[in-house]
């Protein structure tokens, strides 16, 4: 099987986050069949903190929908998660949803295209 190129982008750099966030659009430009989401969380605090993350895609960079199957298993403490989804549009972004009482997650999200 021939090797396929992999390209990536740190969509959301490592920061302490207390609210939900989305990255800017990353162009898949038809070169990728699969997008992989890597979430790294080095610290979590608050009362019952939760972190959910998914990949979203868009044909035009303004209207977004979730990539089927790209959601991570919810984080409630420091840890790492990986998920992936089939890309069918030109742009992809990471979306983080943070919940709980006074939650804080020091985390980053990276997107790889295969």
PDB file of N, CA and C in Angstrom:
ATOM      1  N   UNK A   1       0.840  -1.155   0.000  1.00  0.00           N
ATOM      2  CA  UNK A   1       0.000   0.000   0.000  1.00  0.00           C
ATOM      3  C   UNK A   1       0.901   1.238   0.000  1.00  0.00           C
ATOM      4  N   UNK A   2       0.665   2.179  -0.918  1.00  0.00           N
ATOM      5  CA  UNK A   2       1.499   3.370  -0.956  1.00  0.00           C
ATOM      6  C   UNK A   2       1.236   4.274   0.253  1.00  0.00           C
ATOM      7  N   UNK A   3       2.287   4.959   0.677  1.00  0.00           N
ATOM      8  CA  UNK A   3       2.148   5.889   1.796  1.00  0.00           C
ATOM      9  C   UNK A   3       1.313   7.088   1.370  1.00  0.00           C
ATOM     10  N   UNK A   4       0.489   7.580   2.292  1.00  0.00           N
ATOM     11  CA  UNK A   4      -0.307   8.775   2.015  1.00  0.00           C
ATOM     12  C   UNK A   4       0.243   9.915   2.850  1.00  0.00           C
ATOM     13  N   UNK A   5       0.296  11.108   2.262  1.00  0.00           N
ATOM     14  CA  UNK A   5       0.803  12.235   3.044  1.00  0.00           C
ATOM     15  C   UNK A   5      -0.161  12.597   4.164  1.00  0.00           C
ATOM     16  N   UNK A   6       0.404  13.066   5.250  1.00  0.00           N
ATOM     17  CA  UNK A   6      -0.387  13.542   6.381  1.00  0.00           C
ATOM     18  C   UNK A   6      -0.014  14.994   6.619  1.00  0.00           C
ATOM     19  N   UNK A   7      -0.998  15.850   6.741  1.00  0.00           N
ATOM     20  CA  UNK A   7      -0.729  17.229   7.103  1.00  0.00           C
ATOM     21  C   UNK A   7      -1.550  17.548   8.328  1.00  0.00           C
ATOM     22  N   UNK A   8      -1.097  18.522   9.102  1.00  0.00           N
ATOM     23  CA  UNK A   8      -1.807  18.825  10.331  1.00  0.00           C
ATOM     24  C   UNK A   8      -1.746  20.286  10.691  1.00  0.00           C
ATOM     25  N   UNK A   9      -2.531  20.647  11.692  1.00  0.00           N
ATOM     26  CA  UNK A   9      -2.578  22.020  12.174  1.00  0.00           C
ATOM     27  C   UNK A   9      -2.981  21.997  13.642  1.00  0.00           C
ATOM     28  N   UNK A  10      -2.263  22.787  14.457  1.00  0.00           N
ATOM     29  CA  UNK A  10      -2.684  22.968  15.838  1.00  0.00           C
ATOM     30  C   UNK A  10      -3.851  23.940  15.787  1.00  0.00           C
ATOM     31  N   UNK A  11      -5.038  23.410  15.838  1.00  0.00           N
ATOM     32  CA  UNK A  11      -6.244  24.211  15.666  1.00  0.00           C
ATOM     33  C   UNK A  11      -6.496  25.125  16.858  1.00  0.00           C
ATOM     34  N   UNK A  12      -6.303  24.613  18.057  1.00  0.00           N
ATOM     35  CA  UNK A  12      -6.455  25.393  19.279  1.00  0.00           C
ATOM     36  C   UNK A  12      -5.212  25.152  20.129  1.00  0.00           C
ATOM     37  N   UNK A  13      -4.352  26.168  20.297  1.00  0.00           N
ATOM     38  CA  UNK A  13      -3.122  25.978  21.066  1.00  0.00           C
ATOM     39  C   UNK A  13      -3.406  25.728  22.542  1.00  0.00           C
ATOM     40  N   UNK A  14      -2.415  25.208  23.272  1.00  0.00           N
ATOM     41  CA  UNK A  14      -2.637  24.911  24.687  1.00  0.00           C
ATOM     42  C   UNK A  14      -2.866  26.192  25.501  1.00  0.00           C
ATOM     43  N   UNK A  15      -4.046  26.291  26.083  1.00  0.00           N
ATOM     44  CA  UNK A  15      -4.436  27.430  26.928  1.00  0.00           C
ATOM     45  C   UNK A  15      -5.368  26.939  28.020  1.00  0.00           C
ATOM     46  N   UNK A  16      -5.468  27.700  29.098  1.00  0.00           N
ATOM     47  CA  UNK A  16      -6.498  27.426  30.104  1.00  0.00           C
ATOM     48  C   UNK A  16      -7.804  27.992  29.567  1.00  0.00           C
ATOM     49  N   UNK A  17      -8.791  27.145  29.359  1.00  0.00           N
ATOM     50  CA  UNK A  17     -10.079  27.561  28.794  1.00  0.00           C
ATOM     51  C   UNK A  17     -11.175  27.379  29.829  1.00  0.00           C
ATOM     52  N   UNK A  18     -12.025  28.400  29.941  1.00  0.00           N
ATOM     53  CA  UNK A  18     -13.141  28.350  30.884  1.00  0.00           C
ATOM     54  C   UNK A  18     -14.481  28.404  30.160  1.00  0.00           C
ATOM     55  N   UNK A  19     -14.436  28.503  28.824  1.00  0.00           N
ATOM     56  CA  UNK A  19     -15.657  28.570  28.020  1.00  0.00           C
ATOM     57  C   UNK A  19     -15.458  27.789  26.733  1.00  0.00           C
ATOM     58  N   UNK A  20     -16.558  27.426  26.104  1.00  0.00           N
ATOM     59  CA  UNK A  20     -16.511  26.701  24.837  1.00  0.00           C
ATOM     60  C   UNK A  20     -15.775  27.524  23.780  1.00  0.00           C
ATOM     61  N   UNK A  21     -15.172  26.845  22.799  1.00  0.00           N
ATOM     62  CA  UNK A  21     -14.387  27.536  21.777  1.00  0.00           C
ATOM     63  C   UNK A  21     -14.407  26.750  20.478  1.00  0.00           C
ATOM     64  N   UNK A  22     -14.217  27.448  19.366  1.00  0.00           N
ATOM     65  CA  UNK A  22     -14.013  26.804  18.070  1.00  0.00           C
ATOM     66  C   UNK A  22     -12.745  27.364  17.460  1.00  0.00           C
ATOM     67  N   UNK A  23     -12.085  26.539  16.676  1.00  0.00           N
ATOM     68  CA  UNK A  23     -10.887  26.997  15.981  1.00  0.00           C
ATOM     69  C   UNK A  23     -11.290  27.725  14.710  1.00  0.00           C
ATOM     70  N   UNK A  24     -10.341  28.325  14.076  1.00  0.00           N
ATOM     71  CA  UNK A  24     -10.587  28.873  12.755  1.00  0.00           C
ATOM     72  C   UNK A  24     -10.689  27.732  11.763  1.00  0.00           C
ATOM     73  N   UNK A  25     -11.173  28.001  10.560  1.00  0.00           N
ATOM     74  CA  UNK A  25     -11.279  26.939   9.563  1.00  0.00           C
ATOM     75  C   UNK A  25      -9.909  26.509   9.063  1.00  0.00           C
ATOM     76  N   UNK A  26      -9.759  25.213   8.883  1.00  0.00           N
ATOM     77  CA  UNK A  26      -8.550  24.632   8.311  1.00  0.00           C
ATOM     78  C   UNK A  26      -8.956  24.050   6.965  1.00  0.00           C
ATOM     79  N   UNK A  27      -8.276  24.447   5.907  1.00  0.00           N
ATOM     80  CA  UNK A  27      -8.669  24.002   4.570  1.00  0.00           C
ATOM     81  C   UNK A  27      -8.258  22.559   4.330  1.00  0.00           C
ATOM     82  N   UNK A  28      -9.232  21.719   4.053  1.00  0.00           N
ATOM     83  CA  UNK A  28      -8.957  20.341   3.651  1.00  0.00           C
ATOM     84  C   UNK A  28      -8.789  20.282   2.144  1.00  0.00           C
ATOM     85  N   UNK A  29      -9.447  21.184   1.447  1.00  0.00           N
ATOM     86  CA  UNK A  29      -9.310  21.395   0.006  1.00  0.00           C
ATOM     87  C   UNK A  29      -9.348  20.133  -0.829  1.00  0.00           C
ATOM     88  N   UNK A  30     -10.170  19.175  -0.418  1.00  0.00           N
ATOM     89  CA  UNK A  30     -10.345  17.957  -1.196  1.00  0.00           C
ATOM     90  C   UNK A  30      -9.165  17.007  -1.147  1.00  0.00           C
ATOM     91  N   UNK A  31      -8.087  17.388  -0.452  1.00  0.00           N
ATOM     92  CA  UNK A  31      -6.896  16.541  -0.397  1.00  0.00           C
ATOM     93  C   UNK A  31      -7.023  15.462   0.671  1.00  0.00           C
ATOM     94  N   UNK A  32      -7.959  15.618   1.578  1.00  0.00           N
ATOM     95  CA  UNK A  32      -8.071  14.691   2.700  1.00  0.00           C
ATOM     96  C   UNK A  32      -9.357  13.890   2.619  1.00  0.00           C
ATOM     97  N   UNK A  33      -9.262  12.639   3.001  1.00  0.00           N
ATOM     98  CA  UNK A  33     -10.442  11.791   3.092  1.00  0.00           C
ATOM     99  C   UNK A  33     -10.905  11.659   4.530  1.00  0.00           C
ATOM    100  N   UNK A  34      -9.944  11.780   5.459  1.00  0.00           N
ATOM    101  CA  UNK A  34     -10.238  11.611   6.874  1.00  0.00           C
ATOM    102  C   UNK A  34      -9.562  12.726   7.659  1.00  0.00           C
ATOM    103  N   UNK A  35     -10.278  13.273   8.628  1.00  0.00           N
ATOM    104  CA  UNK A  35      -9.697  14.226   9.567  1.00  0.00           C
ATOM    105  C   UNK A  35      -9.639  13.555  10.934  1.00  0.00           C
ATOM    106  N   UNK A  36      -8.491  13.704  11.599  1.00  0.00           N
ATOM    107  CA  UNK A  36      -8.278  13.112  12.915  1.00  0.00           C
ATOM    108  C   UNK A  36      -8.177  14.248  13.929  1.00  0.00           C
ATOM    109  N   UNK A  37      -8.899  14.143  15.021  1.00  0.00           N
ATOM    110  CA  UNK A  37      -8.876  15.139  16.091  1.00  0.00           C
ATOM    111  C   UNK A  37      -8.092  14.572  17.267  1.00  0.00           C
ATOM    112  N   UNK A  38      -7.069  15.309  17.681  1.00  0.00           N
ATOM    113  CA  UNK A  38      -6.267  14.943  18.847  1.00  0.00           C
ATOM    114  C   UNK A  38      -6.498  16.010  19.912  1.00  0.00           C
ATOM    115  N   UNK A  39      -6.979  15.622  21.077  1.00  0.00           N
ATOM    116  CA  UNK A  39      -7.209  16.555  22.175  1.00  0.00           C
ATOM    117  C   UNK A  39      -6.296  16.158  23.325  1.00  0.00           C
ATOM    118  N   UNK A  40      -5.528  17.132  23.798  1.00  0.00           N
ATOM    119  CA  UNK A  40      -4.631  16.907  24.936  1.00  0.00           C
ATOM    120  C   UNK A  40      -5.037  17.860  26.047  1.00  0.00           C
ATOM    121  N   UNK A  41      -5.326  17.320  27.213  1.00  0.00           N
ATOM    122  CA  UNK A  41      -5.717  18.113  28.374  1.00  0.00           C
ATOM    123  C   UNK A  41      -4.726  17.820  29.497  1.00  0.00           C
ATOM    124  N   UNK A  42      -3.985  18.844  29.929  1.00  0.00           N
ATOM    125  CA  UNK A  42      -2.981  18.645  30.978  1.00  0.00           C
ATOM    126  C   UNK A  42      -3.502  18.977  32.372  1.00  0.00           C
ATOM    127  N   UNK A  43      -4.637  19.696  32.453  1.00  0.00           N
ATOM    128  CA  UNK A  43      -5.205  20.019  33.764  1.00  0.00           C
ATOM    129  C   UNK A  43      -6.695  20.311  33.625  1.00  0.00           C
ATOM    130  N   UNK A  44      -7.441  19.968  34.670  1.00  0.00           N
ATOM    131  CA  UNK A  44      -8.875  20.262  34.723  1.00  0.00           C
ATOM    132  C   UNK A  44      -9.219  20.625  36.156  1.00  0.00           C
ATOM    133  N   UNK A  45     -10.114  21.614  36.307  1.00  0.00           N
ATOM    134  CA  UNK A  45     -10.539  22.000  37.645  1.00  0.00           C
ATOM    135  C   UNK A  45     -11.971  22.514  37.590  1.00  0.00           C
ATOM    136  N   UNK A  46     -12.541  22.734  38.762  1.00  0.00           N
ATOM    137  CA  UNK A  46     -13.928  23.175  38.864  1.00  0.00           C
ATOM    138  C   UNK A  46     -14.766  22.068  39.484  1.00  0.00           C
ATOM    139  N   UNK A  47     -16.053  22.335  39.601  1.00  0.00           N
ATOM    140  CA  UNK A  47     -16.984  21.341  40.124  1.00  0.00           C
ATOM    141  C   UNK A  47     -17.622  20.623  38.940  1.00  0.00           C
ATOM    142  N   UNK A  48     -17.443  19.323  38.872  1.00  0.00           N
ATOM    143  CA  UNK A  48     -17.906  18.460  37.770  1.00  0.00           C
ATOM    144  C   UNK A  48     -17.589  19.058  36.384  1.00  0.00           C
ATOM    145  N   UNK A  49     -16.302  19.362  36.121  1.00  0.00           N
ATOM    146  CA  UNK A  49     -15.950  19.910  34.808  1.00  0.00           C
ATOM    147  C   UNK A  49     -16.089  18.858  33.710  1.00  0.00           C
ATOM    148  N   UNK A  50     -16.554  19.278  32.535  1.00  0.00           N
ATOM    149  CA  UNK A  50     -16.665  18.381  31.381  1.00  0.00           C
ATOM    150  C   UNK A  50     -16.118  19.077  30.142  1.00  0.00           C
ATOM    151  N   UNK A  51     -15.481  18.297  29.298  1.00  0.00           N
ATOM    152  CA  UNK A  51     -14.963  18.792  28.021  1.00  0.00           C
ATOM    153  C   UNK A  51     -15.365  17.814  26.927  1.00  0.00           C
ATOM    154  N   UNK A  52     -16.139  18.310  25.973  1.00  0.00           N
ATOM    155  CA  UNK A  52     -16.504  17.541  24.790  1.00  0.00           C
ATOM    156  C   UNK A  52     -15.859  18.223  23.590  1.00  0.00           C
ATOM    157  N   UNK A  53     -15.476  17.448  22.592  1.00  0.00           N
ATOM    158  CA  UNK A  53     -14.874  18.012  21.388  1.00  0.00           C
ATOM    159  C   UNK A  53     -15.332  17.220  20.175  1.00  0.00           C
ATOM    160  N   UNK A  54     -15.543  17.932  19.069  1.00  0.00           N
ATOM    161  CA  UNK A  54     -15.915  17.317  17.797  1.00  0.00           C
ATOM    162  C   UNK A  54     -15.206  18.058  16.676  1.00  0.00           C
ATOM    163  N   UNK A  55     -15.204  17.431  15.524  1.00  0.00           N
ATOM    164  CA  UNK A  55     -14.792  18.099  14.291  1.00  0.00           C
ATOM    165  C   UNK A  55     -16.050  18.566  13.574  1.00  0.00           C
ATOM    166  N   UNK A  56     -15.973  19.749  13.004  1.00  0.00           N
ATOM    167  CA  UNK A  56     -17.067  20.272  12.190  1.00  0.00           C
ATOM    168  C   UNK A  56     -16.526  20.562  10.803  1.00  0.00           C
ATOM    169  N   UNK A  57     -17.405  20.487   9.799  1.00  0.00           N
ATOM    170  CA  UNK A  57     -16.987  20.762   8.426  1.00  0.00           C
ATOM    171  C   UNK A  57     -17.920  21.756   7.763  1.00  0.00           C
ATOM    172  N   UNK A  58     -17.405  22.403   6.715  1.00  0.00           N
ATOM    173  CA  UNK A  58     -18.171  23.424   6.016  1.00  0.00           C
ATOM    174  C   UNK A  58     -17.725  23.492   4.560  1.00  0.00           C
ATOM    175  N   UNK A  59     -18.667  23.708   3.682  1.00  0.00           N
ATOM    176  CA  UNK A  59     -18.352  23.899   2.263  1.00  0.00           C
ATOM    177  C   UNK A  59     -17.873  25.323   1.989  1.00  0.00           C
ATOM    178  N   UNK A  60     -18.350  26.287   2.816  1.00  0.00           N
ATOM    179  CA  UNK A  60     -18.060  27.698   2.546  1.00  0.00           C
ATOM    180  C   UNK A  60     -17.327  28.424   3.671  1.00  0.00           C
ATOM    181  N   UNK A  61     -17.057  27.756   4.789  1.00  0.00           N
ATOM    182  CA  UNK A  61     -16.362  28.381   5.904  1.00  0.00           C
ATOM    183  C   UNK A  61     -17.265  29.200   6.816  1.00  0.00           C
ATOM    184  N   UNK A  62     -18.594  29.166   6.576  1.00  0.00           N
ATOM    185  CA  UNK A  62     -19.482  29.936   7.443  1.00  0.00           C
ATOM    186  C   UNK A  62     -20.627  29.115   8.027  1.00  0.00           C
ATOM    187  N   UNK A  63     -21.074  28.071   7.362  1.00  0.00           N
ATOM    188  CA  UNK A  63     -22.139  27.202   7.848  1.00  0.00           C
ATOM    189  C   UNK A  63     -21.523  25.848   8.188  1.00  0.00           C
ATOM    190  N   UNK A  64     -21.616  25.442   9.455  1.00  0.00           N
ATOM    191  CA  UNK A  64     -20.876  24.275   9.945  1.00  0.00           C
ATOM    192  C   UNK A  64     -21.798  23.138  10.374  1.00  0.00           C
ATOM    193  N   UNK A  65     -21.335  21.899  10.161  1.00  0.00           N
ATOM    194  CA  UNK A  65     -22.041  20.711  10.651  1.00  0.00           C
ATOM    195  C   UNK A  65     -21.008  19.742  11.221  1.00  0.00           C
ATOM    196  N   UNK A  66     -21.440  18.921  12.163  1.00  0.00           N
ATOM    197  CA  UNK A  66     -20.543  17.973  12.823  1.00  0.00           C
ATOM    198  C   UNK A  66     -20.171  16.837  11.880  1.00  0.00           C
ATOM    199  N   UNK A  67     -18.891  16.470  11.855  1.00  0.00           N
ATOM    200  CA  UNK A  67     -18.433  15.291  11.124  1.00  0.00           C
ATOM    201  C   UNK A  67     -18.928  14.072  11.891  1.00  0.00           C
ATOM    202  N   UNK A  68     -19.678  13.217  11.259  1.00  0.00           N
ATOM    203  CA  UNK A  68     -20.228  12.029  11.901  1.00  0.00           C
ATOM    204  C   UNK A  68     -19.112  11.189  12.509  1.00  0.00           C
ATOM    205  N   UNK A  69     -19.287  10.816  13.763  1.00  0.00           N
ATOM    206  CA  UNK A  69     -18.336   9.940  14.446  1.00  0.00           C
ATOM    207  C   UNK A  69     -17.098  10.633  14.973  1.00  0.00           C
ATOM    208  N   UNK A  70     -17.021  11.961  14.881  1.00  0.00           N
ATOM    209  CA  UNK A  70     -15.781  12.646  15.249  1.00  0.00           C
ATOM    210  C   UNK A  70     -15.746  13.113  16.701  1.00  0.00           C
ATOM    211  N   UNK A  71     -16.771  12.841  17.479  1.00  0.00           N
ATOM    212  CA  UNK A  71     -16.787  13.272  18.881  1.00  0.00           C
ATOM    213  C   UNK A  71     -15.874  12.412  19.741  1.00  0.00           C
ATOM    214  N   UNK A  72     -15.194  13.063  20.682  1.00  0.00           N
ATOM    215  CA  UNK A  72     -14.327  12.329  21.611  1.00  0.00           C
ATOM    216  C   UNK A  72     -15.152  11.803  22.779  1.00  0.00           C
ATOM    217  N   UNK A  73     -14.591  10.848  23.499  1.00  0.00           N
ATOM    218  CA  UNK A  73     -15.158  10.448  24.776  1.00  0.00           C
ATOM    219  C   UNK A  73     -14.909  11.595  25.742  1.00  0.00           C
ATOM    220  N   UNK A  74     -15.942  12.026  26.455  1.00  0.00           N
ATOM    221  CA  UNK A  74     -15.869  13.208  27.307  1.00  0.00           C
ATOM    222  C   UNK A  74     -14.717  13.134  28.307  1.00  0.00           C
ATOM    223  N   UNK A  75     -14.020  14.271  28.452  1.00  0.00           N
ATOM    224  CA  UNK A  75     -12.964  14.404  29.455  1.00  0.00           C
ATOM    225  C   UNK A  75     -13.540  15.088  30.689  1.00  0.00           C
ATOM    226  N   UNK A  76     -13.177  14.573  31.860  1.00  0.00           N
ATOM    227  CA  UNK A  76     -13.564  15.195  33.123  1.00  0.00           C
ATOM    228  C   UNK A  76     -12.329  15.470  33.982  1.00  0.00           C
ATOM    229  N   UNK A  77     -11.168  15.125  33.461  1.00  0.00           N
ATOM    230  CA  UNK A  77      -9.885  15.313  34.139  1.00  0.00           C
ATOM    231  C   UNK A  77      -8.805  15.348  33.057  1.00  0.00           C
ATOM    232  N   UNK A  78      -7.570  15.527  33.457  1.00  0.00           N
ATOM    233  CA  UNK A  78      -6.471  15.526  32.495  1.00  0.00           C
ATOM    234  C   UNK A  78      -6.457  14.206  31.728  1.00  0.00           C
ATOM    235  N   UNK A  79      -6.098  14.266  30.449  1.00  0.00           N
ATOM    236  CA  UNK A  79      -6.045  13.064  29.627  1.00  0.00           C
ATOM    237  C   UNK A  79      -5.949  13.409  28.163  1.00  0.00           C
ATOM    238  N   UNK A  80      -5.958  12.395  27.337  1.00  0.00           N
ATOM    239  CA  UNK A  80      -5.857  12.553  25.895  1.00  0.00           C
ATOM    240  C   UNK A  80      -6.987  11.795  25.224  1.00  0.00           C
ATOM    241  N   UNK A  81      -7.457  12.333  24.101  1.00  0.00           N
ATOM    242  CA  UNK A  81      -8.498  11.662  23.332  1.00  0.00           C
ATOM    243  C   UNK A  81      -8.193  11.810  21.850  1.00  0.00           C
ATOM    244  N   UNK A  82      -8.616  10.810  21.076  1.00  0.00           N
ATOM    245  CA  UNK A  82      -8.459  10.805  19.624  1.00  0.00           C
ATOM    246  C   UNK A  82      -9.778  10.379  19.010  1.00  0.00           C
ATOM    247  N   UNK A  83     -10.174  11.056  17.937  1.00  0.00           N
ATOM    248  CA  UNK A  83     -11.353  10.650  17.177  1.00  0.00           C
ATOM    249  C   UNK A  83     -11.106  11.011  15.719  1.00  0.00           C
ATOM    250  N   UNK A  84     -11.981  10.557  14.834  1.00  0.00           N
ATOM    251  CA  UNK A  84     -11.806  10.835  13.403  1.00  0.00           C
ATOM    252  C   UNK A  84     -13.160  10.831  12.715  1.00  0.00           C
ATOM    253  N   UNK A  85     -13.189  11.445  11.556  1.00  0.00           N
ATOM    254  CA  UNK A  85     -14.400  11.467  10.752  1.00  0.00           C
ATOM    255  C   UNK A  85     -14.060  11.631   9.284  1.00  0.00           C
ATOM    256  N   UNK A  86     -14.934  11.151   8.419  1.00  0.00           N
ATOM    257  CA  UNK A  86     -14.745  11.268   6.974  1.00  0.00           C
ATOM    258  C   UNK A  86     -15.069  12.692   6.532  1.00  0.00           C
ATOM    259  N   UNK A  87     -14.157  13.304   5.792  1.00  0.00           N
ATOM    260  CA  UNK A  87     -14.308  14.679   5.330  1.00  0.00           C
ATOM    261  C   UNK A  87     -15.021  14.694   3.982  1.00  0.00           C
ATOM    262  N   UNK A  88     -16.078  15.515   3.877  1.00  0.00           N
ATOM    263  CA  UNK A  88     -16.802  15.648   2.613  1.00  0.00           C
ATOM    264  C   UNK A  88     -16.933  17.108   2.187  1.00  0.00           C
ATOM    265  N   UNK A  89     -16.264  18.028   2.902  1.00  0.00           N
ATOM    266  CA  UNK A  89     -16.355  19.452   2.594  1.00  0.00           C
ATOM    267  C   UNK A  89     -14.956  20.065   2.538  1.00  0.00           C
ATOM    268  N   UNK A  90     -14.885  21.324   2.175  1.00  0.00           N
ATOM    269  CA  UNK A  90     -13.604  22.007   1.962  1.00  0.00           C
ATOM    270  C   UNK A  90     -12.907  22.464   3.231  1.00  0.00           C
ATOM    271  N   UNK A  91     -13.659  22.709   4.305  1.00  0.00           N
ATOM    272  CA  UNK A  91     -13.075  23.241   5.529  1.00  0.00           C
ATOM    273  C   UNK A  91     -13.444  22.394   6.728  1.00  0.00           C
ATOM    274  N   UNK A  92     -12.517  22.335   7.688  1.00  0.00           N
ATOM    275  CA  UNK A  92     -12.728  21.584   8.922  1.00  0.00           C
ATOM    276  C   UNK A  92     -12.276  22.470  10.082  1.00  0.00           C
ATOM    277  N   UNK A  93     -12.947  22.337  11.229  1.00  0.00           N
ATOM    278  CA  UNK A  93     -12.514  23.040  12.436  1.00  0.00           C
ATOM    279  C   UNK A  93     -12.781  22.163  13.646  1.00  0.00           C
ATOM    280  N   UNK A  94     -12.144  22.494  14.763  1.00  0.00           N
ATOM    281  CA  UNK A  94     -12.378  21.813  16.034  1.00  0.00           C
ATOM    282  C   UNK A  94     -13.333  22.651  16.863  1.00  0.00           C
ATOM    283  N   UNK A  95     -14.252  21.999  17.552  1.00  0.00           N
ATOM    284  CA  UNK A  95     -15.195  22.682  18.437  1.00  0.00           C
ATOM    285  C   UNK A  95     -15.131  22.028  19.817  1.00  0.00           C
ATOM    286  N   UNK A  96     -14.854  22.839  20.840  1.00  0.00           N
ATOM    287  CA  UNK A  96     -14.796  22.364  22.216  1.00  0.00           C
ATOM    288  C   UNK A  96     -15.992  22.907  22.978  1.00  0.00           C
ATOM    289  N   UNK A  97     -16.635  22.051  23.765  1.00  0.00           N
ATOM    290  CA  UNK A  97     -17.743  22.466  24.621  1.00  0.00           C
ATOM    291  C   UNK A  97     -17.344  22.164  26.056  1.00  0.00           C
ATOM    292  N   UNK A  98     -17.303  23.212  26.873  1.00  0.00           N
ATOM    293  CA  UNK A  98     -16.889  23.087  28.268  1.00  0.00           C
ATOM    294  C   UNK A  98     -18.105  23.313  29.158  1.00  0.00           C
ATOM    295  N   UNK A  99     -18.266  22.434  30.140  1.00  0.00           N
ATOM    296  CA  UNK A  99     -19.387  22.542  31.057  1.00  0.00           C
ATOM    297  C   UNK A  99     -18.951  22.319  32.485  1.00  0.00           C
ATOM    298  N   UNK A 100     -19.890  22.507  33.411  1.00  0.00           N
ATOM    299  CA  UNK A 100     -19.620  22.342  34.833  1.00  0.00           C
ATOM    300  C   UNK A 100     -19.752  23.669  35.554  1.00  0.00           C
ATOM    301  N   UNK A 101     -19.412  23.679  36.841  1.00  0.00           N
ATOM    302  CA  UNK A 101     -19.434  24.897  37.638  1.00  0.00           C
ATOM    303  C   UNK A 101     -18.006  25.407  37.769  1.00  0.00           C
ATOM    304  N   UNK A 102     -17.768  26.609  37.315  1.00  0.00           N
ATOM    305  CA  UNK A 102     -16.434  27.238  37.233  1.00  0.00           C
ATOM    306  C   UNK A 102     -15.380  26.275  36.662  1.00  0.00           C
ATOM    307  N   UNK A 103     -15.660  25.691  35.475  1.00  0.00           N
ATOM    308  CA  UNK A 103     -14.718  24.739  34.897  1.00  0.00           C
ATOM    309  C   UNK A 103     -13.510  25.450  34.283  1.00  0.00           C
ATOM    310  N   UNK A 104     -12.394  24.756  34.263  1.00  0.00           N
ATOM    311  CA  UNK A 104     -11.200  25.225  33.559  1.00  0.00           C
ATOM    312  C   UNK A 104     -10.449  24.002  33.051  1.00  0.00           C
ATOM    313  N   UNK A 105     -10.120  24.013  31.772  1.00  0.00           N
ATOM    314  CA  UNK A 105      -9.334  22.948  31.157  1.00  0.00           C
ATOM    315  C   UNK A 105      -8.135  23.574  30.467  1.00  0.00           C
ATOM    316  N   UNK A 106      -6.940  23.118  30.799  1.00  0.00           N
ATOM    317  CA  UNK A 106      -5.758  23.504  30.031  1.00  0.00           C
ATOM    318  C   UNK A 106      -5.624  22.431  28.962  1.00  0.00           C
ATOM    319  N   UNK A 107      -5.935  22.838  27.714  1.00  0.00           N
ATOM    320  CA  UNK A 107      -6.032  21.832  26.657  1.00  0.00           C
ATOM    321  C   UNK A 107      -5.656  22.414  25.303  1.00  0.00           C
ATOM    322  N   UNK A 108      -5.395  21.512  24.372  1.00  0.00           N
ATOM    323  CA  UNK A 108      -5.133  21.883  22.991  1.00  0.00           C
ATOM    324  C   UNK A 108      -5.859  20.900  22.090  1.00  0.00           C
ATOM    325  N   UNK A 109      -6.090  21.326  20.842  1.00  0.00           N
ATOM    326  CA  UNK A 109      -6.723  20.460  19.837  1.00  0.00           C
ATOM    327  C   UNK A 109      -5.918  20.557  18.552  1.00  0.00           C
ATOM    328  N   UNK A 110      -5.572  19.404  18.017  1.00  0.00           N
ATOM    329  CA  UNK A 110      -4.820  19.327  16.763  1.00  0.00           C
ATOM    330  C   UNK A 110      -5.638  18.544  15.757  1.00  0.00           C
ATOM    331  N   UNK A 111      -5.614  18.993  14.509  1.00  0.00           N
ATOM    332  CA  UNK A 111      -6.319  18.297  13.432  1.00  0.00           C
ATOM    333  C   UNK A 111      -5.280  17.760  12.449  1.00  0.00           C
ATOM    334  N   UNK A 112      -5.367  16.471  12.151  1.00  0.00           N
ATOM    335  CA  UNK A 112      -4.516  15.838  11.135  1.00  0.00           C
ATOM    336  C   UNK A 112      -5.406  15.426   9.976  1.00  0.00           C
ATOM    337  N   UNK A 113      -4.911  15.607   8.763  1.00  0.00           N
ATOM    338  CA  UNK A 113      -5.623  15.164   7.572  1.00  0.00           C
ATOM    339  C   UNK A 113      -4.879  14.013   6.940  1.00  0.00           C
ATOM    340  N   UNK A 114      -5.601  12.954   6.629  1.00  0.00           N
ATOM    341  CA  UNK A 114      -5.009  11.758   6.023  1.00  0.00           C
ATOM    342  C   UNK A 114      -5.670  11.511   4.695  1.00  0.00           C
TER     343      UNK A 114
END
